[in-house]
Tab-separated table of C-alpha atoms in Angstrom:
chain	number	residue	atom	x	y	z
A	1	UNK	CA	104.615	138.089	101.928
A	2	UNK	CA	106.415	136.509	99.029
A	3	UNK	CA	106.381	138.802	96.033
A	4	UNK	CA	105.359	138.035	92.552
A	5	UNK	CA	106.762	139.334	89.246
A	6	UNK	CA	105.902	139.142	85.714
A	7	UNK	CA	107.422	136.356	83.442
A	8	UNK	CA	107.312	136.198	79.770
A	9	UNK	CA	103.994	134.852	78.285
A	10	UNK	CA	102.042	135.040	81.575
A	11	UNK	CA	100.394	137.782	83.619
A	12	UNK	CA	102.069	138.633	86.934
A	13	UNK	CA	101.726	135.923	89.467
A	14	UNK	CA	100.851	133.115	86.973
A	15	UNK	CA	104.400	131.605	86.367
A	16	UNK	CA	104.715	130.743	90.040
A	17	UNK	CA	101.240	128.900	90.038
A	18	UNK	CA	102.208	127.191	86.753
A	19	UNK	CA	105.465	126.009	88.262
A	20	UNK	CA	103.590	124.791	91.428
A	21	UNK	CA	101.304	122.739	88.850
A	22	UNK	CA	104.441	121.130	87.428
A	23	UNK	CA	105.745	120.364	90.833
A	24	UNK	CA	102.585	118.722	91.944
A	25	UNK	CA	102.370	116.578	88.666
A	26	UNK	CA	105.988	115.385	89.123
A	27	UNK	CA	105.248	114.286	92.564
A	28	UNK	CA	101.705	112.922	92.302
A	29	UNK	CA	101.851	111.420	88.736
A	30	UNK	CA	105.553	110.552	88.308
A	31	UNK	CA	106.467	109.793	91.874
A	32	UNK	CA	109.405	112.136	91.905
A	33	UNK	CA	110.839	113.913	95.013
A	34	UNK	CA	109.676	117.541	95.125
A	35	UNK	CA	113.206	118.861	95.734
A	36	UNK	CA	114.739	116.861	92.827
A	37	UNK	CA	112.382	118.616	90.321
A	38	UNK	CA	112.377	122.050	91.805
A	39	UNK	CA	114.979	123.583	89.427
A	40	UNK	CA	113.325	122.089	86.401
A	41	UNK	CA	109.787	123.008	87.356
A	42	UNK	CA	110.909	126.682	88.025
A	43	UNK	CA	113.156	127.112	84.984
A	44	UNK	CA	112.501	130.452	83.371
A	45	UNK	CA	111.393	132.147	86.680
A	46	UNK	CA	114.176	134.641	87.434
A	47	UNK	CA	113.143	135.749	90.900
A	48	UNK	CA	114.215	133.625	93.831
A	49	UNK	CA	111.032	134.774	95.746
A	50	UNK	CA	108.806	133.557	92.962
A	51	UNK	CA	110.570	130.278	92.879
A	52	UNK	CA	110.104	130.028	96.614
A	53	UNK	CA	106.315	130.795	96.265
A	54	UNK	CA	105.996	127.991	93.822
A	55	UNK	CA	107.618	125.520	96.193
A	56	UNK	CA	105.582	126.778	99.097
A	57	UNK	CA	102.313	126.358	97.259
A	58	UNK	CA	103.165	122.858	96.199
A	59	UNK	CA	104.475	121.740	99.633
A	60	UNK	CA	101.278	123.102	101.247
A	61	UNK	CA	99.093	121.340	98.786
A	62	UNK	CA	100.852	118.088	99.595
A	63	UNK	CA	100.519	118.777	103.276
A	64	UNK	CA	96.850	119.328	102.962
A	65	UNK	CA	95.924	117.194	100.051
A	66	UNK	CA	93.158	114.949	101.540
A	67	UNK	CA	91.402	117.921	103.173
A	68	UNK	CA	91.557	119.992	100.012
A	69	UNK	CA	90.051	117.211	97.927
A	70	UNK	CA	87.352	116.718	100.457
A	71	UNK	CA	86.333	120.410	100.035
A	72	UNK	CA	86.493	120.152	96.298
A	73	UNK	CA	84.339	117.042	96.311
A	74	UNK	CA	81.735	118.583	98.506
A	75	UNK	CA	81.090	121.242	95.834
A	76	UNK	CA	80.819	119.097	92.713
A	77	UNK	CA	78.023	116.998	91.469
A	78	UNK	CA	80.284	114.094	91.036
A	79	UNK	CA	84.033	113.817	91.943
A	80	UNK	CA	86.574	115.016	89.588
A	81	UNK	CA	89.280	112.567	88.346
A	82	UNK	CA	92.319	112.562	90.631
A	83	UNK	CA	94.523	113.666	87.778
A	84	UNK	CA	92.110	116.270	86.256
A	85	UNK	CA	93.652	119.622	85.654
A	86	UNK	CA	90.597	121.227	87.158
A	87	UNK	CA	91.219	119.463	90.535
A	88	UNK	CA	94.933	120.462	90.409
A	89	UNK	CA	93.999	124.079	89.791
A	90	UNK	CA	91.438	124.098	92.628
A	91	UNK	CA	93.892	122.625	95.011
A	92	UNK	CA	96.313	125.395	94.099
A	93	UNK	CA	93.769	128.213	94.362
A	94	UNK	CA	92.208	126.837	97.708
A	95	UNK	CA	95.462	126.254	99.599
A	96	UNK	CA	96.438	129.781	98.952
A	97	UNK	CA	93.285	131.341	100.358
A	98	UNK	CA	92.821	128.824	103.184
A	99	UNK	CA	96.404	128.153	104.258
A	100	UNK	CA	98.816	130.762	102.852
A	101	UNK	CA	96.712	134.013	103.365
A	102	UNK	CA	96.472	134.969	99.736
A	103	UNK	CA	93.382	137.028	98.825
A	104	UNK	CA	90.705	135.216	97.027
A	105	UNK	CA	90.694	137.339	93.842
A	106	UNK	CA	94.323	136.842	93.493
A	107	UNK	CA	94.365	133.170	94.114
A	108	UNK	CA	91.593	132.473	91.387
A	109	UNK	CA	92.830	134.962	88.818
A	110	UNK	CA	96.359	133.556	88.711
A	111	UNK	CA	94.980	129.942	88.608
A	112	UNK	CA	92.379	130.221	85.847
A	113	UNK	CA	95.079	130.581	83.145
A	114	UNK	CA	96.307	127.200	84.161
A	115	UNK	CA	93.206	125.672	82.590
A	116	UNK	CA	92.884	127.773	79.496
A	117	UNK	CA	91.002	125.839	76.899
A	118	UNK	CA	89.574	123.663	79.724
A	119	UNK	CA	86.955	123.893	82.395
A	120	UNK	CA	87.463	127.470	83.540
A	121	UNK	CA	83.856	127.731	84.466
A	122	UNK	CA	83.912	124.727	86.523
A	123	UNK	CA	87.013	125.910	88.382
A	124	UNK	CA	85.676	129.402	89.037
A	125	UNK	CA	82.271	127.978	90.096
A	126	UNK	CA	83.622	125.443	92.580
A	127	UNK	CA	86.058	128.103	94.040
A	128	UNK	CA	83.154	130.602	94.264
A	129	UNK	CA	80.868	128.145	96.008
A	130	UNK	CA	83.455	127.198	98.652
A	131	UNK	CA	84.347	130.819	99.152
A	132	UNK	CA	80.740	131.917	99.661
A	133	UNK	CA	80.240	128.911	102.127
A	134	UNK	CA	83.131	130.174	104.172
A	135	UNK	CA	84.622	126.629	104.213
A	136	UNK	CA	87.839	126.127	106.009
A	137	UNK	CA	90.679	123.503	106.295
A	138	UNK	CA	90.836	121.656	109.674
A	139	UNK	CA	93.551	122.744	112.029
A	140	UNK	CA	95.079	119.336	111.997
A	141	UNK	CA	95.626	117.887	108.412
A	142	UNK	CA	94.449	114.415	107.506
A	143	UNK	CA	97.079	111.790	106.430
A	144	UNK	CA	96.395	110.093	103.200
A	145	UNK	CA	94.475	106.824	103.650
A	146	UNK	CA	97.264	104.564	102.378
A	147	UNK	CA	99.802	106.114	104.793
A	148	UNK	CA	97.463	106.164	107.736
A	149	UNK	CA	96.558	102.431	107.244
A	150	UNK	CA	100.283	101.374	106.897
A	151	UNK	CA	101.428	103.503	109.890
A	152	UNK	CA	98.385	102.355	112.027
A	153	UNK	CA	99.258	98.718	111.529
A	154	UNK	CA	102.857	99.448	112.517
A	155	UNK	CA	102.361	101.991	115.383
A	156	UNK	CA	98.755	102.420	116.365
A	157	UNK	CA	96.277	105.232	116.955
A	158	UNK	CA	98.405	107.455	118.997
A	159	UNK	CA	101.093	107.730	116.337
A	160	UNK	CA	98.652	108.681	113.745
A	161	UNK	CA	97.300	111.387	115.787
A	162	UNK	CA	100.801	112.567	116.490
A	163	UNK	CA	101.849	112.466	112.806
A	164	UNK	CA	98.872	114.504	111.850
A	165	UNK	CA	99.678	117.145	114.438
A	166	UNK	CA	103.309	117.053	113.437
A	167	UNK	CA	102.553	117.935	109.885
A	168	UNK	CA	100.234	120.823	110.822
A	169	UNK	CA	103.176	123.308	111.063
A	170	UNK	CA	106.676	123.593	109.706
A	171	UNK	CA	109.271	121.981	112.007
A	172	UNK	CA	111.790	123.993	114.122
A	173	UNK	CA	115.443	124.524	112.974
A	174	UNK	CA	117.847	122.345	114.767
A	175	UNK	CA	121.585	122.957	114.841
A	176	UNK	CA	124.442	120.601	115.714
A	177	UNK	CA	127.373	122.367	117.290
A	178	UNK	CA	130.996	121.627	116.468
A	179	UNK	CA	131.892	122.133	120.045
A	180	UNK	CA	129.355	120.930	122.477
A	181	UNK	CA	131.183	122.679	125.329
A	182	UNK	CA	129.751	125.984	123.837
A	183	UNK	CA	126.145	124.786	123.995
A	184	UNK	CA	125.046	127.378	126.494
A	185	UNK	CA	126.981	130.140	124.552
A	186	UNK	CA	125.308	129.490	121.284
A	187	UNK	CA	121.863	128.926	122.698
A	188	UNK	CA	122.085	132.417	124.125
A	189	UNK	CA	123.682	134.017	121.127
A	190	UNK	CA	121.074	132.545	118.686
A	191	UNK	CA	118.017	133.004	121.024
A	192	UNK	CA	117.365	129.222	121.034
A	193	UNK	CA	116.999	126.333	123.447
A	194	UNK	CA	119.123	123.198	123.934
A	195	UNK	CA	117.694	119.768	124.305
A	196	UNK	CA	121.022	118.093	124.803
A	197	UNK	CA	124.726	119.117	124.800
A	198	UNK	CA	125.796	120.019	121.212
A	199	UNK	CA	122.323	121.009	120.084
A	200	UNK	CA	120.397	124.219	119.721
A	201	UNK	CA	116.776	124.596	118.520
A	202	UNK	CA	115.350	127.688	116.876
A	203	UNK	CA	111.839	128.543	115.602
A	204	UNK	CA	113.451	129.283	112.234
A	205	UNK	CA	115.756	131.792	110.582
A	206	UNK	CA	117.690	132.774	107.506
A	207	UNK	CA	120.618	130.316	108.036
A	208	UNK	CA	123.500	132.016	106.187
A	209	UNK	CA	122.939	135.315	108.011
A	210	UNK	CA	122.879	133.675	111.590
A	211	UNK	CA	125.804	134.116	114.043
A	212	UNK	CA	128.195	131.341	113.828
A	213	UNK	CA	127.420	130.150	110.212
A	214	UNK	CA	130.519	131.714	108.424
A	215	UNK	CA	132.854	130.534	111.087
A	216	UNK	CA	131.407	126.970	110.874
A	217	UNK	CA	130.407	126.856	114.528
A	218	UNK	CA	127.415	124.681	113.668
A	219	UNK	CA	125.333	123.090	110.899
A	220	UNK	CA	121.534	122.353	110.343
A	221	UNK	CA	120.646	118.899	111.295
A	222	UNK	CA	117.270	117.602	112.878
A	223	UNK	CA	118.118	116.342	116.399
A	224	UNK	CA	116.884	112.877	115.404
A	225	UNK	CA	119.469	112.853	112.506
A	226	UNK	CA	122.252	113.771	114.962
A	227	UNK	CA	121.843	110.763	117.178
A	228	UNK	CA	123.381	108.057	115.009
A	229	UNK	CA	126.794	109.698	115.025
A	230	UNK	CA	126.326	110.442	118.783
A	231	UNK	CA	126.044	106.570	119.335
A	232	UNK	CA	129.521	106.202	118.001
A	233	UNK	CA	130.805	108.948	120.428
A	234	UNK	CA	134.246	110.440	120.551
A	235	UNK	CA	137.388	108.666	119.197
A	236	UNK	CA	140.806	108.977	117.626
A	237	UNK	CA	140.641	105.945	115.362
A	238	UNK	CA	139.147	105.426	111.913
A	239	UNK	CA	135.564	105.840	110.999
A	240	UNK	CA	133.683	105.338	107.604
A	241	UNK	CA	130.608	107.318	106.976
A	242	UNK	CA	128.622	105.385	104.370
A	243	UNK	CA	126.271	107.317	102.109
A	244	UNK	CA	127.778	110.404	103.767
A	245	UNK	CA	126.476	113.368	101.667
A	246	UNK	CA	125.646	116.172	102.445
A	247	UNK	CA	127.821	115.554	105.492
A	248	UNK	CA	126.108	116.255	108.813
A	249	UNK	CA	127.262	113.041	110.369
A	250	UNK	CA	130.678	113.235	108.766
A	251	UNK	CA	131.128	116.597	110.449
A	252	UNK	CA	129.964	115.187	113.744
A	253	UNK	CA	132.568	112.379	113.567
A	254	UNK	CA	135.321	114.624	112.534
A	255	UNK	CA	134.494	117.085	115.336
A	256	UNK	CA	134.551	114.174	117.746
A	257	UNK	CA	138.120	113.314	116.852
A	258	UNK	CA	137.797	110.519	114.274
A	259	UNK	CA	139.686	110.110	111.093
A	260	UNK	CA	136.767	109.931	108.732
A	261	UNK	CA	136.257	108.487	105.342
A	262	UNK	CA	133.112	109.923	103.768
A	263	UNK	CA	131.708	107.693	101.111
A	264	UNK	CA	128.960	108.451	98.660
A	265	UNK	CA	128.108	107.671	95.110
A	266	UNK	CA	126.839	111.065	94.227
A	267	UNK	CA	129.296	113.696	92.985
A	268	UNK	CA	126.835	116.449	93.219
A	269	UNK	CA	125.958	115.734	96.908
A	270	UNK	CA	129.631	115.331	97.683
A	271	UNK	CA	130.198	118.891	96.426
A	272	UNK	CA	127.876	120.015	99.296
A	273	UNK	CA	129.872	117.876	101.714
A	274	UNK	CA	133.098	119.347	100.538
A	275	UNK	CA	131.658	122.890	100.975
A	276	UNK	CA	130.344	122.044	104.417
A	277	UNK	CA	133.683	120.717	105.490
A	278	UNK	CA	135.368	123.867	104.311
A	279	UNK	CA	133.027	126.105	106.105
A	280	UNK	CA	133.362	124.131	109.310
A	281	UNK	CA	137.067	123.792	108.991
A	282	UNK	CA	136.850	120.049	109.616
A	283	UNK	CA	138.593	117.339	107.574
A	284	UNK	CA	137.562	114.007	106.085
A	285	UNK	CA	138.730	111.871	103.119
A	286	UNK	CA	136.191	111.996	100.435
A	287	UNK	CA	135.544	108.980	98.243
A	288	UNK	CA	133.161	108.914	95.322
A	289	UNK	CA	132.052	105.335	94.955
A	290	UNK	CA	129.219	102.771	95.171
A	291	UNK	CA	129.213	101.250	98.647
A	292	UNK	CA	128.331	97.865	96.960
A	293	UNK	CA	131.483	97.925	94.956
A	294	UNK	CA	134.003	99.823	97.025
A	295	UNK	CA	135.997	98.522	100.023
A	296	UNK	CA	138.476	100.155	102.334
A	297	UNK	CA	142.220	99.406	102.367
A	298	UNK	CA	142.108	98.608	106.149
A	299	UNK	CA	139.231	97.843	108.515
A	300	UNK	CA	137.800	100.682	110.577
A	301	UNK	CA	137.144	101.162	114.246
A	302	UNK	CA	133.681	102.452	113.469
A	303	UNK	CA	131.332	102.341	110.465
A	304	UNK	CA	128.196	104.443	110.295
A	305	UNK	CA	125.466	103.627	107.701
A	306	UNK	CA	122.721	106.207	107.232
A	307	UNK	CA	121.206	104.045	104.452
A	308	UNK	CA	119.156	105.190	101.503
A	309	UNK	CA	115.577	104.792	102.462
A	310	UNK	CA	112.006	105.790	101.727
A	311	UNK	CA	112.543	108.932	103.941
A	312	UNK	CA	109.010	108.723	105.342
A	313	UNK	CA	110.416	109.879	108.731
A	314	UNK	CA	110.966	113.343	107.410
A	315	UNK	CA	107.433	113.816	106.158
A	316	UNK	CA	107.176	117.164	108.174
A	317	UNK	CA	109.889	118.734	105.945
A	318	UNK	CA	109.110	116.902	102.783
A	319	UNK	CA	105.471	116.134	102.579
A	320	UNK	CA	105.790	114.682	99.147
A	321	UNK	CA	106.856	111.398	100.663
A	322	UNK	CA	103.330	110.962	101.985
A	323	UNK	CA	101.986	110.750	98.307
A	324	UNK	CA	104.823	109.218	96.295
A	325	UNK	CA	106.210	106.420	98.706
A	326	UNK	CA	104.366	103.195	97.971
A	327	UNK	CA	105.033	99.668	99.367
A	328	UNK	CA	107.025	98.730	96.252
A	329	UNK	CA	109.580	101.614	96.863
A	330	UNK	CA	109.830	100.580	100.535
A	331	UNK	CA	110.466	96.982	99.471
A	332	UNK	CA	113.106	98.215	96.986
A	333	UNK	CA	114.824	100.411	99.590
A	334	UNK	CA	114.826	97.516	102.118
A	335	UNK	CA	116.598	95.164	99.668
A	336	UNK	CA	119.270	97.828	98.983
A	337	UNK	CA	119.670	98.497	102.678
A	338	UNK	CA	120.182	94.829	103.332
A	339	UNK	CA	123.002	94.622	100.851
A	340	UNK	CA	124.812	97.779	101.920
A	341	UNK	CA	124.543	96.597	105.639
A	342	UNK	CA	125.917	93.282	104.927
A	343	UNK	CA	128.789	94.650	102.898
A	344	UNK	CA	129.805	97.510	105.216
A	345	UNK	CA	129.698	95.082	108.171
A	346	UNK	CA	132.702	93.509	106.740
A	347	UNK	CA	134.628	96.726	107.116
A	348	UNK	CA	134.503	96.715	110.973
A	349	UNK	CA	137.530	95.664	113.100
A	350	UNK	CA	136.793	93.036	115.678
A	351	UNK	CA	135.686	94.979	118.722
A	352	UNK	CA	134.689	97.872	116.554
A	353	UNK	CA	131.327	99.616	116.267
A	354	UNK	CA	128.659	99.505	113.591
A	355	UNK	CA	125.754	101.975	113.629
A	356	UNK	CA	122.775	101.511	111.142
A	357	UNK	CA	120.243	104.161	110.738
A	358	UNK	CA	117.368	105.127	108.407
A	359	UNK	CA	115.150	108.206	108.376
A	360	UNK	CA	112.065	106.028	107.874
A	361	UNK	CA	108.918	105.169	109.807
A	362	UNK	CA	108.612	101.789	107.989
A	363	UNK	CA	109.586	98.749	110.062
A	364	UNK	CA	110.775	96.917	106.911
A	365	UNK	CA	113.630	99.559	106.851
A	366	UNK	CA	114.331	99.446	110.650
A	367	UNK	CA	113.325	96.662	113.000
A	368	UNK	CA	112.818	93.986	110.482
A	369	UNK	CA	116.236	95.058	108.901
A	370	UNK	CA	117.987	94.446	112.137
A	371	UNK	CA	116.252	91.178	112.724
A	372	UNK	CA	117.297	89.826	109.321
A	373	UNK	CA	120.857	91.021	109.855
A	374	UNK	CA	121.291	89.464	113.258
A	375	UNK	CA	119.876	86.170	112.036
A	376	UNK	CA	122.762	85.672	109.477
A	377	UNK	CA	125.536	87.598	111.425
A	378	UNK	CA	126.588	85.999	114.737
A	379	UNK	CA	129.724	88.228	114.685
A	380	UNK	CA	127.673	91.216	115.764
A	381	UNK	CA	125.505	91.969	118.913
A	382	UNK	CA	123.399	94.914	119.839
A	383	UNK	CA	125.278	97.398	121.898
A	384	UNK	CA	122.267	98.877	123.720
A	385	UNK	CA	121.541	102.512	123.542
A	386	UNK	CA	121.505	104.292	126.941
A	387	UNK	CA	118.979	106.800	128.123
A	388	UNK	CA	121.756	109.153	129.074
A	389	UNK	CA	122.843	109.359	125.357
A	390	UNK	CA	119.520	110.840	124.363
A	391	UNK	CA	117.483	113.860	124.968
A	392	UNK	CA	115.659	114.039	128.255
A	393	UNK	CA	112.517	112.095	128.208
A	394	UNK	CA	113.474	109.697	125.446
A	395	UNK	CA	114.095	105.976	126.121
A	396	UNK	CA	115.506	103.269	123.822
A	397	UNK	CA	113.573	100.135	123.075
A	398	UNK	CA	114.025	97.261	125.477
A	399	UNK	CA	115.875	95.393	122.609
A	400	UNK	CA	118.560	98.156	122.782
A	401	UNK	CA	117.792	100.048	119.610
A	402	UNK	CA	116.163	103.524	119.179
A	403	UNK	CA	112.951	104.238	117.337
A	404	UNK	CA	111.918	107.790	117.096
A	405	UNK	CA	108.234	108.507	116.266
A	406	UNK	CA	105.948	111.501	115.690
A	407	UNK	CA	104.909	112.743	119.159
A	408	UNK	CA	108.344	112.433	120.706
A	409	UNK	CA	109.546	115.735	122.173
A	410	UNK	CA	106.195	117.192	120.979
A	411	UNK	CA	106.290	119.788	123.822
A	412	UNK	CA	109.532	121.155	122.368
A	413	UNK	CA	108.594	121.020	118.632
A	414	UNK	CA	108.938	117.339	117.841
A	415	UNK	CA	111.573	115.498	115.853
A	416	UNK	CA	111.891	113.370	112.670
A	417	UNK	CA	111.220	109.700	112.466
A	418	UNK	CA	114.337	107.479	112.684
A	419	UNK	CA	115.461	103.958	113.344
A	420	UNK	CA	119.007	103.374	114.707
A	421	UNK	CA	120.941	100.549	116.282
A	422	UNK	CA	124.490	100.259	117.565
A	423	UNK	CA	126.173	97.027	116.968
A	424	UNK	CA	129.438	95.676	118.367
A	425	UNK	CA	131.784	93.327	116.417
A	426	UNK	CA	132.238	90.576	118.869
A	427	UNK	CA	134.496	88.447	116.512
């Protein structure tokens, strides 16, 4: 159980709930990523466990938002406005008792101060009504309507059902190994399972304290996120990792023998990449620059683009994307991806490899992006992904690219949503 401690101006337990309220406001009203505002929202809270509690509450609200709102609406004479503070306070109180195991008295007593000067009686009354009725959240969360409609049009009923099951529980912890030859050894040491060489999956764990972390034997990386670099494979030539931070794919390429240039426009994120390289004792040339302005001195044998995207494919880990990503943002990201892909393609040697990937479940950022690129680039052709390059049971699309969806590897804990394609420069 996460502990709670007193913070100036509030009773014990209230500061974490007030921070959760700020986090939810930033995501739902301002459309900001939860992780990007975490430090600001929890400023003034000294204890790491209290900050973690604030994040856990906010993330679980976002995971369960449609079902929480349905409960709230069932206990009011007329629906509260979506942005009403009373609704926000009730979401926070209910998710604690119904999903996080907080006693009802603690949940409501630490939430009522959030509506001081407001509808305290309403919040207390609705919470009491739902508690007396013994209402519960469904085992499988409901996707927000706009997301369900969009994904249904793209992928159908089965995907929606799989996505709802996927978000019901935290995802497992995937590790990519620096030395795939030690897969069995590390799986045994860590008590995990391997779904392909160079991979170990665990139910969870405190990463810095796990065997192999300090020596840099592995790094955390969802198995889907590890596949784009695997499509490039081993080599001794030059490779450019575009939008490289925080460095998972850079480390994969370096461990596979490539001379890597890691390109990113974020100095802060590149600090993490530098730290990761130091821990894993791998080498790469780090370049801080905008991919739309920079160009290499020489053409590369391989270029990997893990492009900026809506990130809807990682909704299991970041449920905020279900609520803040709208069609306008998807269109904006698709335009940026198109520009980056067109520019980075000019950096590939004839005969070289170009891999394009996004952690998105939106066809505009994947399949449609590939179609647009090939329509104006006859110097490239799809180099089909082969089944033997993938975890057992996964197959590439007939067109040669790979689309990962909720439901894939479900019996083993699932995987993130990705699109990826390997292209060959045919001159």
